[in-house]
Coordinates of C-alpha atoms in Angstrom, one line a residue:
Chain A
X201 CA -11.2 -10.4 -49.4
X202 CA -12.6 -12.7 -46.8
X203 CA -10.2 -13.0 -43.9
X204 CA -9.9 -16.4 -42.6
X205 CA -7.5 -17.2 -39.8
X206 CA -7.0 -20.8 -40.6
X207 CA -6.0 -20.0 -44.2
X208 CA -3.9 -17.0 -43.5
X209 CA -0.2 -17.5 -43.9
X210 CA 1.2 -15.7 -41.0
X211 CA 4.9 -15.6 -40.7
X212 CA 6.0 -15.6 -37.2
X213 CA 8.1 -12.9 -35.7
X214 CA 11.9 -13.0 -35.4
X215 CA 12.8 -12.3 -31.8
X216 CA 16.2 -11.2 -30.6
X217 CA 17.2 -10.4 -27.0
X218 CA 20.4 -8.6 -26.6
X219 CA 22.0 -8.1 -23.2
X220 CA 18.6 -8.1 -21.7
X221 CA 18.7 -7.4 -17.9
X222 CA 16.5 -6.7 -15.1
X223 CA 17.9 -5.4 -11.8
X224 CA 15.3 -4.7 -9.1
X225 CA 15.4 -1.6 -6.9
X226 CA 16.8 -3.6 -4.0
X227 CA 19.8 -4.6 -6.2
X228 CA 18.5 -8.1 -6.8
X229 CA 19.4 -9.3 -10.3
X230 CA 16.4 -11.0 -11.9
X231 CA 17.8 -11.4 -15.4
X232 CA 21.5 -11.0 -16.1
X233 CA 22.4 -9.8 -19.6
X234 CA 20.9 -12.6 -21.7
X235 CA 21.3 -13.0 -25.4
X236 CA 18.8 -15.1 -27.3
X237 CA 17.4 -15.4 -30.7
X238 CA 14.1 -17.1 -31.7
X239 CA 13.6 -17.8 -35.4
X240 CA 10.3 -17.1 -37.2
X241 CA 7.9 -19.9 -36.5
X242 CA 10.0 -21.5 -33.9
X243 CA 8.9 -22.6 -30.4
X244 CA 11.4 -21.8 -27.8
X245 CA 11.0 -22.9 -24.2
X246 CA 12.6 -21.0 -21.3
X247 CA 13.1 -23.7 -18.8
X248 CA 14.3 -23.4 -15.2
X249 CA 13.4 -23.6 -11.5
X250 CA 11.4 -20.9 -9.9
X251 CA 13.4 -17.6 -9.5
X252 CA 15.7 -18.3 -12.5
X253 CA 14.4 -15.3 -14.4
X254 CA 12.3 -17.1 -17.0
X255 CA 9.0 -15.4 -16.2
X256 CA 10.8 -12.0 -15.9
X257 CA 12.3 -12.4 -19.3
X258 CA 8.9 -13.3 -20.8
X259 CA 7.2 -10.4 -19.1
X260 CA 9.9 -8.0 -20.4
X261 CA 9.2 -9.2 -24.0
X262 CA 5.5 -8.6 -23.3
X263 CA 6.2 -5.1 -22.0
X264 CA 4.8 -5.9 -18.5
X265 CA 8.2 -5.4 -17.0
X266 CA 10.6 -2.6 -18.0
X267 CA 14.1 -3.9 -18.6
X268 CA 17.0 -2.3 -16.8
X269 CA 19.3 -2.7 -19.8
X270 CA 19.4 -4.4 -23.2
X271 CA 17.4 -4.7 -26.3
X272 CA 14.3 -6.6 -27.4
X273 CA 14.1 -6.7 -31.2
X274 CA 11.2 -8.0 -33.2
X275 CA 12.2 -8.4 -36.9
X276 CA 15.2 -6.2 -36.2
X277 CA 13.2 -3.3 -34.7
X278 CA 13.5 -2.4 -31.0
X279 CA 10.2 -2.6 -29.1
X280 CA 11.7 -1.7 -25.7
X281 CA 10.1 1.8 -25.7
X282 CA 6.7 0.6 -27.0
X283 CA 4.0 0.4 -24.3
X284 CA 2.4 -3.1 -23.8
X285 CA -0.7 -2.4 -25.7
X286 CA 1.1 -1.4 -28.8
X287 CA 3.3 -4.4 -29.1
X288 CA 0.7 -6.6 -30.8
X289 CA 1.6 -9.8 -29.1
X290 CA -0.5 -12.7 -27.9
X291 CA -0.1 -14.1 -24.4
X292 CA -1.4 -17.1 -22.4
X293 CA -1.4 -16.9 -18.6
X294 CA -1.2 -19.7 -16.1
X295 CA -4.6 -18.9 -14.6
X296 CA -6.1 -18.2 -18.1
X297 CA -6.9 -14.6 -17.1
X298 CA -10.3 -14.7 -18.8
X299 CA -12.5 -11.7 -18.1
X300 CA -15.1 -13.1 -15.7
X301 CA -17.7 -10.4 -16.5
X302 CA -17.7 -11.1 -20.3
X303 CA -19.0 -14.0 -22.3
X304 CA -16.6 -16.3 -24.1
X305 CA -17.3 -14.5 -27.4
X306 CA -16.8 -11.1 -25.8
X307 CA -13.5 -12.3 -24.3
X308 CA -12.3 -13.4 -27.7
X309 CA -13.6 -10.2 -29.4
X310 CA -11.7 -8.0 -26.9
X311 CA -8.5 -7.7 -28.8
X312 CA -10.3 -6.9 -32.1
X313 CA -12.5 -4.3 -30.5
X314 CA -9.4 -2.6 -29.0
X315 CA -8.1 -2.4 -32.6
X316 CA -11.2 -0.6 -33.8
X317 CA -12.2 -3.4 -36.2
X318 CA -15.7 -3.1 -37.6
X319 CA -18.5 -4.9 -35.5
X320 CA -19.5 -7.4 -38.2
X321 CA -15.9 -8.4 -38.8
X322 CA -15.3 -8.7 -35.1
X323 CA -18.1 -11.2 -34.7
X324 CA -17.0 -13.2 -37.8
X325 CA -13.4 -13.4 -36.8
X326 CA -14.2 -14.2 -33.1
X327 CA -16.4 -17.1 -34.1
X328 CA -13.7 -18.2 -36.5
X329 CA -11.2 -18.3 -33.7
X330 CA -13.6 -20.1 -31.4
X331 CA -14.2 -22.7 -34.2
X332 CA -10.4 -23.1 -34.4
X333 CA -10.3 -24.3 -30.8
X334 CA -13.6 -26.2 -31.2
X335 CA -15.6 -24.1 -28.7
X336 CA -18.0 -22.3 -31.0
X337 CA -21.0 -23.9 -29.2
X338 CA -20.0 -22.2 -25.9
X339 CA -19.7 -18.7 -27.3
X340 CA -22.4 -17.3 -25.0
X341 CA -21.3 -18.9 -21.8
X342 CA -19.5 -17.1 -19.0
X343 CA -15.9 -18.3 -18.4
X344 CA -16.7 -19.7 -15.0
X345 CA -19.1 -22.1 -16.6
X346 CA -16.3 -23.8 -18.5
X347 CA -13.8 -26.4 -17.5
X348 CA -10.1 -25.6 -17.1
X349 CA -9.2 -27.1 -20.5
X350 CA -12.0 -25.2 -22.2
X351 CA -11.0 -21.9 -20.4
X352 CA -7.4 -22.3 -21.7
X353 CA -8.7 -22.9 -25.2
X354 CA -10.8 -19.7 -25.0
X355 CA -7.6 -17.9 -23.8
X356 CA -5.8 -19.3 -26.8
X357 CA -8.6 -18.2 -29.2
X358 CA -8.5 -14.8 -27.6
X359 CA -4.7 -14.5 -28.0
X360 CA -4.6 -15.4 -31.7
X361 CA -7.8 -13.8 -33.0
X362 CA -6.0 -10.5 -33.8
X363 CA -3.2 -12.5 -35.5
X364 CA -0.2 -11.6 -33.4
X365 CA 3.1 -12.9 -34.9
X366 CA 4.5 -13.8 -31.5
X367 CA 2.7 -15.8 -28.8
X368 CA 4.0 -15.8 -25.3
X369 CA 3.0 -18.6 -22.9
X370 CA 3.5 -18.3 -19.2
X371 CA 3.2 -21.8 -17.8
X372 CA 0.0 -22.1 -19.7
X373 CA -0.8 -25.7 -19.0
X374 CA 0.3 -25.9 -15.4
X375 CA -3.2 -26.0 -13.9
X376 CA -4.4 -28.8 -16.1
X377 CA -4.3 -32.5 -15.3
X378 CA -1.7 -34.7 -17.1
X379 CA -3.9 -36.2 -19.8
X380 CA -5.4 -32.8 -20.8
X381 CA -2.0 -31.2 -20.6
X382 CA -0.6 -33.7 -23.1
X383 CA -3.4 -33.2 -25.6
X384 CA -3.2 -29.4 -25.2
X385 CA 0.6 -29.6 -25.9
X386 CA 0.0 -31.3 -29.2
X387 CA -2.8 -29.0 -30.0
X388 CA -0.6 -26.0 -29.4
X389 CA 2.2 -27.4 -31.5
X390 CA -0.2 -28.0 -34.4
X391 CA -1.7 -24.6 -34.1
X392 CA 1.7 -22.9 -34.1
X393 CA 2.7 -24.8 -37.2
X394 CA -0.6 -24.0 -38.9
X395 CA -0.4 -20.3 -38.1
X396 CA 3.3 -20.0 -38.6
X397 CA 3.5 -18.4 -35.2
X398 CA 6.6 -17.8 -33.2
X399 CA 6.1 -19.0 -29.6
X400 CA 8.1 -18.3 -26.5
X401 CA 7.1 -20.6 -23.6
X402 CA 8.0 -20.4 -19.9
X403 CA 7.9 -23.6 -18.0
X404 CA 9.5 -25.4 -15.1
X405 CA 8.3 -28.8 -16.5
X406 CA 11.1 -30.4 -18.6
X407 CA 8.6 -32.8 -20.1
X408 CA 6.5 -29.9 -21.4
X409 CA 9.6 -28.2 -22.7
X410 CA 10.7 -31.3 -24.6
X411 CA 7.2 -32.0 -26.0
X412 CA 6.3 -28.5 -27.0
X413 CA 9.4 -26.7 -27.9
X414 CA 11.8 -26.9 -30.8
X415 CA 14.6 -25.4 -28.8
X416 CA 15.1 -25.2 -25.0
X417 CA 16.9 -22.5 -23.1
X418 CA 17.8 -23.7 -19.6
X419 CA 17.9 -20.8 -17.3
X420 CA 19.6 -20.5 -13.9
X421 CA 20.1 -17.5 -11.6
X422 CA 19.1 -15.0 -14.3
X423 CA 21.4 -16.4 -17.0
X424 CA 21.0 -18.9 -19.8
X425 CA 22.9 -22.0 -18.9
X426 CA 22.5 -23.8 -22.1
X427 CA 20.4 -23.4 -25.2
X428 CA 19.8 -26.0 -28.0
X429 CA 17.4 -28.5 -29.6
X430 CA 15.6 -30.5 -27.0
X431 CA 17.4 -33.7 -27.9
X432 CA 20.7 -32.0 -27.9
X433 CA 20.3 -30.5 -24.5
X434 CA 19.0 -33.8 -23.2
X435 CA 21.9 -35.9 -24.7
X436 CA 24.7 -33.4 -24.3
X437 CA 24.0 -31.3 -21.2
X438 CA 26.9 -29.0 -20.4
X439 CA 26.5 -29.0 -16.6
X440 CA 25.4 -31.2 -13.8
X441 CA 22.5 -28.7 -13.3
X442 CA 21.2 -29.1 -16.8
X443 CA 21.8 -32.8 -16.7
X444 CA 19.6 -33.1 -13.6
X445 CA 17.0 -30.5 -14.6
X446 CA 16.2 -32.1 -17.9
X447 CA 15.4 -35.7 -17.1
X448 CA 17.3 -37.5 -14.4
X449 CA 21.0 -38.3 -14.4
X450 CA 23.4 -40.4 -12.4
X451 CA 26.0 -37.8 -11.4
X452 CA 29.5 -38.9 -10.3
X453 CA 32.2 -36.4 -9.4
X454 CA 35.5 -37.3 -11.1
X455 CA 38.8 -35.9 -12.3
X456 CA 40.3 -36.2 -15.8
X457 CA 43.4 -38.3 -15.6
X458 CA 44.2 -38.9 -19.2
X459 CA 43.1 -38.3 -22.8
X460 CA 43.9 -40.6 -25.6
X461 CA 42.3 -39.5 -28.9
X462 CA 38.5 -39.8 -28.4
X463 CA 38.8 -41.6 -25.1
X464 CA 38.9 -39.6 -21.9
X465 CA 39.8 -41.5 -18.8
X466 CA 38.4 -40.2 -15.5
X467 CA 38.9 -41.3 -11.9
X468 CA 36.1 -40.9 -9.4
X469 CA 36.7 -39.6 -5.9
X470 CA 36.4 -43.3 -4.8
X471 CA 39.2 -44.3 -7.1
X472 CA 37.1 -46.0 -9.8
X473 CA 38.0 -45.5 -13.4
X474 CA 35.4 -44.3 -16.0
X475 CA 35.9 -44.0 -19.7
X476 CA 34.1 -41.5 -21.9
X477 CA 34.2 -41.0 -25.7
X478 CA 31.9 -38.0 -25.9
X479 CA 33.1 -34.6 -26.8
X480 CA 33.8 -32.0 -24.1
X481 CA 36.0 -29.0 -23.5
X482 CA 37.8 -30.0 -20.3
X483 CA 41.5 -30.4 -19.8
X484 CA 43.7 -32.9 -17.9
X485 CA 43.3 -32.6 -14.2
X486 CA 40.0 -30.8 -14.3
X487 CA 37.4 -31.6 -11.6
X488 CA 34.3 -32.5 -13.5
X489 CA 31.1 -34.5 -13.1
X490 CA 30.2 -37.6 -15.1
X491 CA 26.5 -37.8 -16.1
X492 CA 25.0 -41.1 -17.1
X493 CA 21.3 -41.4 -18.0
X494 CA 19.4 -44.1 -16.1
X495 CA 18.2 -45.7 -19.4
X496 CA 21.8 -46.3 -20.6
X497 CA 22.8 -48.4 -17.7
X498 CA 22.4 -52.2 -18.1
X499 CA 22.4 -54.6 -15.3
X500 CA 23.9 -58.1 -15.0
X501 CA 24.0 -60.4 -12.0
X502 CA 26.9 -60.0 -9.7
X503 CA 30.0 -61.8 -10.7
X504 CA 29.4 -61.5 -14.4
X505 CA 32.5 -60.4 -16.2
X506 CA 32.6 -56.7 -17.0
X507 CA 31.8 -56.2 -20.7
X508 CA 33.4 -52.8 -21.0
X509 CA 35.5 -50.2 -19.2
X510 CA 32.6 -48.7 -17.3
X511 CA 31.4 -51.1 -14.8
X512 CA 30.4 -50.9 -11.1
X513 CA 28.8 -53.3 -8.6
X514 CA 26.1 -52.0 -6.4
X515 CA 23.6 -53.1 -3.8
X516 CA 20.0 -52.8 -4.9
X517 CA 18.1 -50.7 -2.4
X518 CA 14.8 -50.4 -4.2
X519 CA 13.1 -51.8 -7.3
X520 CA 10.2 -49.6 -8.3
X521 CA 7.6 -50.7 -10.9
X522 CA 6.7 -47.7 -13.1
X523 CA 4.5 -49.2 -15.7
X524 CA 6.7 -49.3 -18.8
X525 CA 9.9 -49.3 -16.8
X526 CA 11.4 -50.7 -13.8
X527 CA 13.5 -48.2 -11.8
X528 CA 16.3 -49.9 -9.9
X529 CA 18.1 -47.9 -7.2
X530 CA 21.5 -49.1 -6.3
X531 CA 24.2 -48.0 -3.8
X532 CA 27.8 -48.3 -4.8
X533 CA 30.4 -48.9 -2.1
X534 CA 31.7 -45.4 -1.2
X535 CA 28.3 -43.9 -1.1
X536 CA 27.2 -43.0 -4.6
X537 CA 23.6 -43.7 -5.4
X538 CA 22.6 -44.9 -8.9
X539 CA 19.3 -45.3 -10.6
X540 CA 18.8 -47.2 -13.8
X541 CA 15.6 -47.9 -15.7
X542 CA 15.1 -51.1 -17.6
X543 CA 12.0 -51.6 -19.8
X544 CA 9.7 -54.1 -18.2
X545 CA 9.3 -55.9 -21.5
X546 CA 13.1 -56.6 -21.5
X547 CA 13.3 -58.1 -18.0
X548 CA 13.8 -61.8 -18.2
X549 CA 13.7 -64.4 -15.5
X550 CA 16.1 -62.6 -13.2
X551 CA 14.7 -59.3 -12.0
X552 CA 16.8 -57.3 -9.6
X553 CA 15.4 -57.2 -6.1
X554 CA 16.3 -55.2 -3.0
X555 CA 19.2 -56.6 -1.1
X556 CA 21.0 -58.2 -4.1
X557 CA 24.3 -57.2 -5.6
X558 CA 24.1 -56.4 -9.3
X559 CA 26.7 -55.2 -11.8
X560 CA 26.0 -52.0 -13.8
X561 CA 27.6 -51.4 -17.1
X562 CA 27.2 -48.4 -19.5
X563 CA 28.8 -47.5 -22.8
X564 CA 31.6 -44.9 -23.0
X565 CA 29.8 -43.0 -25.7
X566 CA 26.9 -42.4 -23.3
X567 CA 29.1 -41.1 -20.6
X568 CA 28.8 -37.4 -20.6
X569 CA 31.4 -35.1 -19.0
X570 CA 29.8 -32.0 -17.6
X571 CA 30.9 -29.1 -15.3
X572 CA 30.3 -29.7 -11.6
X573 CA 27.2 -28.0 -10.1
Chain B
X141 CA -23.3 -25.6 2.0
X142 CA -26.8 -27.0 1.2
X143 CA -29.7 -26.8 3.6
X144 CA -29.7 -30.5 4.4
X145 CA -26.2 -30.2 5.9
X146 CA -27.2 -27.6 8.5
X147 CA -28.2 -29.3 11.7
X148 CA -31.3 -28.6 13.6
X149 CA -29.7 -26.8 16.7
X150 CA -27.9 -24.5 14.3
X151 CA -31.2 -23.7 12.5
X152 CA -32.9 -22.9 15.8
X153 CA -30.0 -20.7 16.9
X154 CA -30.1 -18.8 13.6
X155 CA -33.8 -18.4 13.9
X156 CA -33.5 -17.0 17.4
X157 CA -30.8 -14.6 16.3
X158 CA -32.9 -13.3 13.4
X159 CA -35.8 -12.9 15.8
X160 CA -33.7 -10.8 18.2
X161 CA -32.6 -8.6 15.3
X162 CA -35.9 -8.3 13.5
X163 CA -38.4 -8.2 16.4
X164 CA -37.5 -4.8 17.7
X165 CA -38.0 -3.4 14.3
X166 CA -41.4 -4.9 14.0
X167 CA -42.6 -3.3 17.3
X168 CA -42.7 0.4 16.1
X169 CA -44.0 -0.8 12.7
X170 CA -47.0 -2.3 14.4
X171 CA -47.5 0.6 16.9
X172 CA -47.6 3.1 14.0
X173 CA -51.1 1.8 13.1
X174 CA -52.4 2.1 16.7
X175 CA -55.6 4.3 16.9
X176 CA -54.6 5.8 20.2
X177 CA -53.1 9.2 21.0
X178 CA -50.2 7.5 22.8
X179 CA -47.6 4.8 21.9
X180 CA -48.9 1.4 22.9
X181 CA -48.1 -2.2 22.2
X182 CA -49.8 -4.3 21.2
X183 CA -51.6 -1.6 18.9
X184 CA -55.2 -0.9 19.5
X185 CA -57.5 -0.3 16.6
X186 CA -56.2 0.6 13.1
X187 CA -55.5 4.0 11.5
X188 CA -53.3 5.5 8.9
X189 CA -53.6 9.0 10.3
X190 CA -50.1 9.0 12.0
X191 CA -48.6 8.2 8.6
X192 CA -50.7 11.0 7.1
X193 CA -49.6 13.5 9.7
X194 CA -45.9 12.6 9.2
X195 CA -46.0 12.4 5.4
X196 CA -47.9 15.7 5.1
X197 CA -46.5 17.5 8.1
X198 CA -44.1 20.2 6.8
X199 CA -41.5 19.8 9.5
X200 CA -41.2 16.1 9.0
X201 CA -41.1 16.5 5.3
X202 CA -38.4 19.2 5.5
X203 CA -36.3 17.0 7.8
X204 CA -36.7 14.0 5.6
X205 CA -35.7 15.8 2.4
X206 CA -32.8 17.4 4.2
X207 CA -31.6 14.0 5.4
X208 CA -31.7 12.7 1.9
X209 CA -29.7 15.7 0.6
X210 CA -27.2 15.3 3.4
X211 CA -26.8 11.6 2.9
X212 CA -26.3 12.1 -0.8
X213 CA -23.7 14.8 -0.4
X214 CA -21.9 12.9 2.4
X215 CA -21.8 9.7 0.3
X216 CA -20.5 11.5 -2.8
X217 CA -17.7 13.1 -0.6
X218 CA -16.9 9.7 1.0
X219 CA -16.7 8.0 -2.4
X220 CA -14.5 10.7 -3.9
X221 CA -12.1 10.3 -1.0
X222 CA -12.5 6.6 -0.3
X223 CA -12.4 5.0 -3.7
X224 CA -8.9 6.3 -4.7
X225 CA -7.7 5.7 -1.2
X226 CA -8.8 2.1 -1.2
X227 CA -7.3 1.6 -4.7
X228 CA -4.0 3.0 -3.5
X229 CA -4.0 1.0 -0.2
X230 CA -4.5 -2.2 -2.1
X231 CA -2.2 -1.6 -5.0
X232 CA 0.8 0.0 -3.4
X233 CA 3.1 -0.8 -0.5
X234 CA 4.3 2.4 1.0
X235 CA 5.4 3.7 4.4
X236 CA 2.6 4.7 6.7
X237 CA 0.1 2.5 4.9
X238 CA -1.2 0.8 8.0
X239 CA -1.3 4.1 9.8
X240 CA -3.5 5.6 7.1
X241 CA -5.8 2.5 7.2
X242 CA -6.0 2.9 11.0
X243 CA -6.8 6.6 10.8
X244 CA -9.4 6.2 8.1
X245 CA -11.2 3.4 10.0
X246 CA -10.9 5.2 13.4
X247 CA -14.4 6.8 13.2
X248 CA -15.8 3.3 13.6
X249 CA -13.8 2.8 16.8
X250 CA -13.9 6.3 18.5
X251 CA -17.3 7.0 19.9
X252 CA -19.2 9.1 17.4
X253 CA -20.2 11.6 20.0
X254 CA -16.5 12.3 20.6
X255 CA -15.9 12.7 16.8
X256 CA -18.9 15.0 16.7
X257 CA -17.8 17.3 19.5
X258 CA -14.3 17.4 18.2
X259 CA -15.6 18.5 14.8
X260 CA -17.7 21.2 16.4
X261 CA -14.7 22.5 18.3
X262 CA -12.6 22.5 15.1
X263 CA -15.2 24.2 13.0
X264 CA -15.9 26.9 15.6
X265 CA -12.3 27.6 16.1
X266 CA -11.8 27.9 12.4
X267 CA -14.8 30.1 12.3
X268 CA -16.7 28.3 9.6
X269 CA -20.3 29.3 9.4
X270 CA -21.8 27.1 6.7
X271 CA -23.8 24.4 8.6
X272 CA -24.4 22.3 5.5
X273 CA -20.7 22.0 4.7
X274 CA -19.9 21.2 8.3
X275 CA -22.6 18.5 8.3
X276 CA -21.4 17.0 5.0
X277 CA -17.8 16.9 6.3
X278 CA -18.8 15.4 9.6
X279 CA -21.0 12.7 7.9
X280 CA -18.3 12.0 5.3
X281 CA -15.8 11.3 8.0
X282 CA -18.2 8.7 9.5
X283 CA -19.1 7.2 6.1
X284 CA -15.5 6.9 4.9
X285 CA -14.6 3.7 6.8
X286 CA -17.6 1.9 5.2
X287 CA -16.6 3.0 1.7
X288 CA -12.9 2.2 2.3
X289 CA -13.8 -1.2 3.7
X290 CA -16.1 -2.4 0.9
X291 CA -14.1 -0.9 -1.9
X292 CA -10.8 -2.3 -0.5
X293 CA -12.4 -5.7 -0.5
X294 CA -13.4 -5.4 -4.1
X295 CA -10.0 -4.2 -5.2
X296 CA -8.3 -7.1 -3.5
X297 CA -10.4 -9.5 -5.6
X298 CA -9.3 -7.8 -8.9
X299 CA -6.8 -10.1 -10.6
X300 CA -3.8 -8.2 -11.9
X301 CA -3.4 -10.8 -14.6
X302 CA -6.7 -9.6 -16.1
X303 CA -5.3 -6.1 -16.5
X304 CA -2.1 -7.5 -18.0
X305 CA -4.0 -9.6 -20.4
X306 CA -6.1 -6.7 -21.5
X307 CA -3.0 -4.6 -22.0
X308 CA -1.3 -7.3 -24.0
X309 CA -4.4 -7.6 -26.2
X310 CA -4.1 -3.9 -27.1
X311 CA -6.1 -2.1 -24.4
X312 CA -4.5 1.3 -23.5
X313 CA -4.6 2.2 -19.7
X314 CA -7.9 4.1 -19.8
X315 CA -9.6 1.2 -21.5
X316 CA -8.2 -1.3 -19.0
X317 CA -9.7 0.9 -16.3
X318 CA -13.2 1.2 -17.9
X319 CA -13.5 -2.2 -19.4
X320 CA -11.7 -4.4 -16.9
X321 CA -11.2 -2.8 -13.5
X322 CA -14.5 -0.8 -13.3
X323 CA -16.8 -3.8 -13.9
X324 CA -15.1 -5.7 -11.1
X325 CA -15.0 -3.0 -8.5
X326 CA -18.4 -1.5 -9.3
X327 CA -20.3 -3.8 -6.9
X328 CA -17.9 -2.9 -4.0
X329 CA -18.3 0.8 -4.7
X330 CA -22.1 0.5 -4.9
X331 CA -22.2 -1.4 -1.7
X332 CA -20.0 1.2 0.0
X333 CA -22.3 3.9 -1.3
X334 CA -25.3 2.2 0.1
X335 CA -23.7 1.6 3.5
X336 CA -22.5 5.2 3.5
X337 CA -26.0 6.5 2.6
X338 CA -27.7 4.6 5.3
X339 CA -25.1 5.5 7.9
X340 CA -25.5 9.2 7.2
X341 CA -29.2 8.9 7.0
X342 CA -29.4 7.3 10.4
X343 CA -26.7 9.4 12.1
X344 CA -27.7 11.1 15.3
X345 CA -24.4 11.8 17.3
X346 CA -22.6 13.8 14.6
X347 CA -25.7 15.8 13.5
X348 CA -26.5 16.6 17.2
X349 CA -23.4 18.8 17.5
X350 CA -23.4 20.3 14.0
X351 CA -27.0 20.8 13.0
X352 CA -29.1 24.0 13.4
X353 CA -32.7 24.9 13.0
X354 CA -32.6 25.2 9.2
X355 CA -30.5 22.0 8.8
X356 CA -32.4 19.4 10.8
X357 CA -31.9 15.8 9.8
X358 CA -34.6 13.3 10.4
X359 CA -33.0 11.5 13.4
X360 CA -32.8 14.8 15.3
X361 CA -36.4 15.6 14.4
X362 CA -37.4 12.1 15.7
X363 CA -35.6 12.7 18.9
X364 CA -37.2 16.1 19.4
X365 CA -40.6 14.6 18.8
X366 CA -39.9 12.0 21.4
X367 CA -39.0 14.7 24.0
X368 CA -42.2 16.7 23.3
X369 CA -44.9 14.1 22.9
X370 CA -45.1 10.4 22.7
X371 CA -47.7 9.6 20.1
X372 CA -47.7 7.0 17.3
X373 CA -46.4 9.5 14.7
X374 CA -42.9 8.6 16.1
X375 CA -43.5 5.0 15.3
X376 CA -44.8 6.1 11.9
X377 CA -41.6 8.0 11.1
X378 CA -39.5 5.0 12.4
X379 CA -41.5 2.7 10.1
X380 CA -40.9 5.0 7.1
X381 CA -37.1 5.1 7.8
X382 CA -36.9 1.4 8.2
X383 CA -38.9 0.9 5.0
X384 CA -36.7 3.4 3.2
X385 CA -33.5 1.5 4.1
X386 CA -35.1 -1.8 3.0
X387 CA -36.2 -0.3 -0.2
X388 CA -32.7 0.9 -0.9
X389 CA -31.3 -2.6 -0.4
X390 CA -34.0 -4.2 -2.5
X391 CA -33.5 -1.7 -5.3
X392 CA -29.7 -2.3 -5.3
X393 CA -30.3 -6.1 -5.4
X394 CA -33.0 -6.1 -8.0
X395 CA -31.9 -3.3 -10.3
X396 CA -28.2 -3.7 -10.1
X397 CA -28.2 -7.5 -9.4
X398 CA -25.8 -7.1 -6.6
X399 CA -26.1 -9.0 -3.3
X400 CA -25.4 -6.6 -0.5
X401 CA -25.4 -9.5 2.0
X402 CA -22.6 -11.2 0.0
X403 CA -20.6 -8.0 -0.4
X404 CA -20.8 -7.3 3.3
X405 CA -19.0 -10.5 4.3

């Protein structure tokens, strides 16, 4: 049977983390008892600021860091006691980690030669993998003769040539420029679907997480703060941290003063009233934060009658042209800063300018109630 | 930096520096051909008889071969101690790390003549009789800093991600060592070996204390010759030693494709 990577139907691994922890010798907790499941063929992003434990988690799955406690299961079987080289995973590193003393082809062939595959088959499959990333012509070059994007594609070919069922990506596109990064993101997505690979991706870039991943696990201080589909996490963040880490949010501290069916009425610290019709699990009197996405705020000239319950007047401090959008920064009496984005195509004759007073309105069903901090 | 960027004053300065370094070496090389029974510069006449006398003189031959043997053994010893030491010093943070670095590099700082006499005192109080062993230990002590320095430098450059990548791709630890680490540290080890060999081969102050009549390295022979007679055979030996060191560097560069100059920086 001729083995052909692009035709092979590889089913991705089912990954489960159970109470996975890493406590360093000094007592510092890197990862704090996280539970997480990744379905076969799914792309999951571990998203968070530096030091949140995302890289430690990834390296524990790879076997490069020994967990202090907990289980890592691949298709139901624990791999915690397996050494790195027996885990049969693929991994992409931020700096590509290509072997500088080996040609591109030898780099790609490395994993197969470690598996004792016959020479002829190694050559065939390595070329096949290079063809998959469209770099067959550069097989005999040394890595240093390649551009950053090409190097990352070699690293990708090298990681999938021995057909792992799980691919780990450690900020793989961080060193590439924006254009290249975006095309690589799409390429990776396509490849994952084509090979049926499961992918776990570490990133601090929310845009990358949203573009590349099916689900996002937002990490903070060694714990998973929220996990869900990209859109879900974006539209229904559970905390001010998540709301601000994924995209930008206008965050206003408030207290719940009444609930009437779907409608929650909140009062801000400045005494303004805000209505929300979104679901949340808070009770009367709870101190919470209200999150409003900049794209959901509409602006009207000062003095216009309020068209809904949620309306505030603010002084425009800056109007920034961002290409597709105009970002308007406003200051509300009492000190809260707001930002709202309006599509440039939608701006009519009256465009907000610094120094003017404008009225902001936003719908109650776009007013998210999240936990403070 | 390309040549065009280097300004003229800098070029002249570099040229002068090179002249100061190279000129003294050229003097004995020219005097070695002088057809006079005494050392003179500029050389008068032309003859190869001084080279003939040195190359075919039994004493000089014996000393030269002994120096080769000593340099070889000292280098092997310095490598056996220095390579693992350098690897550990780069890889691990441990208490006393800087103290160990300082101690290992101290032979470069302490005058060699002091190290030599200290070794002699130690060996004689221990009652060790084997001159060759004493010389090898003495030379290895002096060679060690050079090995540690250049091997440390090469280990610092090894990217840990490469080892991780290899392991993830299925390489067991011994394969990671042979396929990934070794190719990257090999130039540093080779450079350390060359430095070590040359340092031992040229050493006078250590050998002076530890050598005896049957173990007589070439620098001692040269010195003895200087005290007895001053004829161009001294220049001839010096020339041969210089050429030998040059040959060593050229061989390393051409055969192994490693730039010693680049590694030394």
